Amino acid sequence: MSYGWIGNLLRVDLTTGDISIEDISSYFPEWIGGRALAARIGYEEIPKNIESLDPDNRIIIATGPLTGTLAPTSGRTIMSGLSPRTYPCAWYTHSTLGGWFGAEMKYAGFDAILVTGKSDSPVYLKIQDDKVQLTDAADLWGLDARQTQLALKDELGQRAQILAIGPAGENLVRFATVQHEEENAAGHSGFGAVWGSKKLKAIVVTGTGSVPVRHPEALLNEVLAPGVPRKSPAVAVLREKTGNPPLRRPVCSHACNFDCSIGNYEQVTDGRLIPAFCIGGIWRQDAFAQATEYTGGGVRVPPSRGFGREQNVDMHELCNSLGLDLWFRLVMQPWLVRCRELGVNEIRGYAIEPENAAWFKNFMCQVANREELGNLFADGLRRVIDEVETELPYELVQLGQELEFNFGFPAHREGRFWDGEPLPFWVISAMMHIGENRDPTIGTHQSCLHMAEFLLADQKLFRKQFRQISETVFGVPDAFEPTYENKAPIAVWAQDQHMIIDSLPLCDFAFPQLVRPMEDRQEWESSADIMGDLDLGCRFLVAVTGIEFTEADLRRAAERAFNIERVMAARGGRGRVWEEKLAPHFELPCASDGTLITGQEFLRLMDEYYTARGWDLKDGWPETDTLRRLSLDVLAAEVESMRNDRR
Amino acid sequence: MWNGWKVYCFARLTTAAFGSTFLCQSSGVSAEGASIHMEDTTPTHSSIQVDATVCRGCQACALACSLYHEGECGPSLSRVAVTKWMSSYEFGIAICRHCKHPACVEVCSAGALSVDRLGFVMLDEDVCTRCGSCVEACPYDAIFHNLDRDRFLKCDTCVSRAAGPVCVEACPSQALELPVDRHADRGSQ
């Protein structure tokens, strides 16, 4: 009997209609699952030199060994393929989403789903255990993501788990999501457009199987351990002790019994309760949206206009139903507001009124349907700037470039716009931006970037506590000191942790537990030692699979997968030349402490990061020795070939 | 496999009757129109109490249940079922209420279902003839048929577990709770 893994991949060719089940048990335990497994599959499957909307692009959906088990927060699912969002061209990226789909996939008997080809007409994929069929979706095409799911649940039952696209995906919007329930989406990488290009409206899964656990009692003991707070560690501790009963919070994922500090219930105007998480929470509160304000280095980002809680919540739901990545608002709205501030009241003949709720709601619909002004913005702000560069004042061009400085992804936790991570966190973030295929920060909340909140709250206490943590984790006391030097090991460690939690999988708001969960600010301030339990995820894995993984095993597996992702990004053009273009963003002063680096100093960060990764300084690609050390000799040959082509 | 347990449950769980039954929460009030007798199906004072209004749908109860009883995780092996209605963002929890006068026991001609000395309805799988009568009789849709393994599953309140029902312990939102006197009962065992 296999524990944790099923050993099956479901392959679906939309062009031919062929469906097959393949044995991938040889991939385990080596490739763990989730993101690492997806990278392994993607490397073999995705042809070189194709665009994201090419029928030969793949949709890879992967689960991990913890998926479907009681391991808390293990209900994450990974989606990957060539992304339509990446700028200036497509390369391999991933998204992760919460919810219940991955677990149901496992119960149906699949660790991964691979979709290739393109259908002539809209279809959805219906998976009922080993009975799999492509079904006509003509009646669903044109429905929004919520309506689509409700229609399929009416037909197949409430427990059917569904991934679906809305009009944004159908109309190939580059930041279109694949939606699951109302509160989960594969959002950032624009995979909704890949689904739309393949005429794949939805995947519906129901499974009657289960996931065998090698050491059930050990898993139960870990999960039910008395006295261990079940909550996401950081941020929550910055809340003041109130004496009030704890707020009831929703969960976004299968098996999550944590008190999630970022989840809240909201009520839409028809009276229904809906959950909101992370970016959804930002949408609902005017104060959060307005925190986009930034001035420095000749760049001004105005505050986003809030529309009042009721409107915000309704528009948040509309955004999900349309299948648009919620993050678009945090860059497009302030940019459009700045247009107005500079006297630009229309673009291409279309009036812009970003502070008007009715206009903004209509704008969202236009983007999703690629109508009028929305057709321009459906390609993302970075590409809008290229399109209208000569029609706008330079300040707006620069602002647009900086708001999506990260290869077409919205600026996020890079110390300038919105989050304002102080030194050393923005330096670590900059290094992660250099080496990652997408927005690197979302997956490194608990391993690194959320720790900035402690520093912002009390610098003296932070330095005292994090010197201890630094010593324990990195063997030196000054890893988190506010300096520019020697931050690459933290960036690499945080990225590897990100890969591990995406592969097991676990939630990045709860793992890895670099700091321990605490009740409130008072508990934090009165604690001498806040070191977390970094081995918890590994112990879940050992309990489920029975394989005696160590943290070192997981780090090696993560490093291997990360290098595969790097080589696939290199196929799309990523490397030193493009990554040097990130430098101007970090010449802007940090929002919270005013620190910055020159372009020359940024090049030094690149060298430090590439060296720590074992990548060459010329191209930023894995050295042959690095790949051989990781037993990735096949990749070594390909990278050498790419180097020769460049010469 | 599709014609298994889930098909059966989907058929039941998606009906209006299910909604009215399980959204009635802990009162034990039965579904409007359901053909059951109020007095017969009142939950025992010490059975696991259900408040689906605070359920968050994480499935930790079902996963802990199947893990504890079967060494596997999956709703098809659980003695408790959680359903979410996406259209209304509401949840339903199906779990045996250990009725004072259980209809399932009455219809079980094999004698596989019985009431123990603490008032809990227990299933002896070795005696069960798999006729399915109990599933039909249960007003709470809380006896589950796993077709793949041809097994009938129902809550036994984790009677052999010293710490009490594992689902209660796993539930993060107190949607499932055990009355204090139930702990006292256990202490006397």
mmCIF file of C-alpha atoms in Angstrom, chain A residues 198 254 372 456 487 537 544:
data_model
loop_
_atom_site.group_PDB
_atom_site.id
_atom_site.type_symbol
_atom_site.label_atom_id
_atom_site.label_comp_id
_atom_site.label_asym_id
_atom_site.label_seq_id
_atom_site.Cartn_x
_atom_site.Cartn_y
_atom_site.Cartn_z
ATOM 1 C CA LYS A 198 -8.216 25.775 -24.655
ATOM 2 C CA HIS A 254 -9.639 21.612 3.400
ATOM 3 C CA GLU A 372 -13.714 49.377 -24.980
ATOM 4 C CA LEU A 456 8.032 47.872 12.335
ATOM 5 C CA LYS A 487 21.206 38.381 2.957
ATOM 6 C CA GLY A 537 5.613 20.173 8.303
ATOM 7 C CA VAL A 544 1.601 10.368 6.563
#
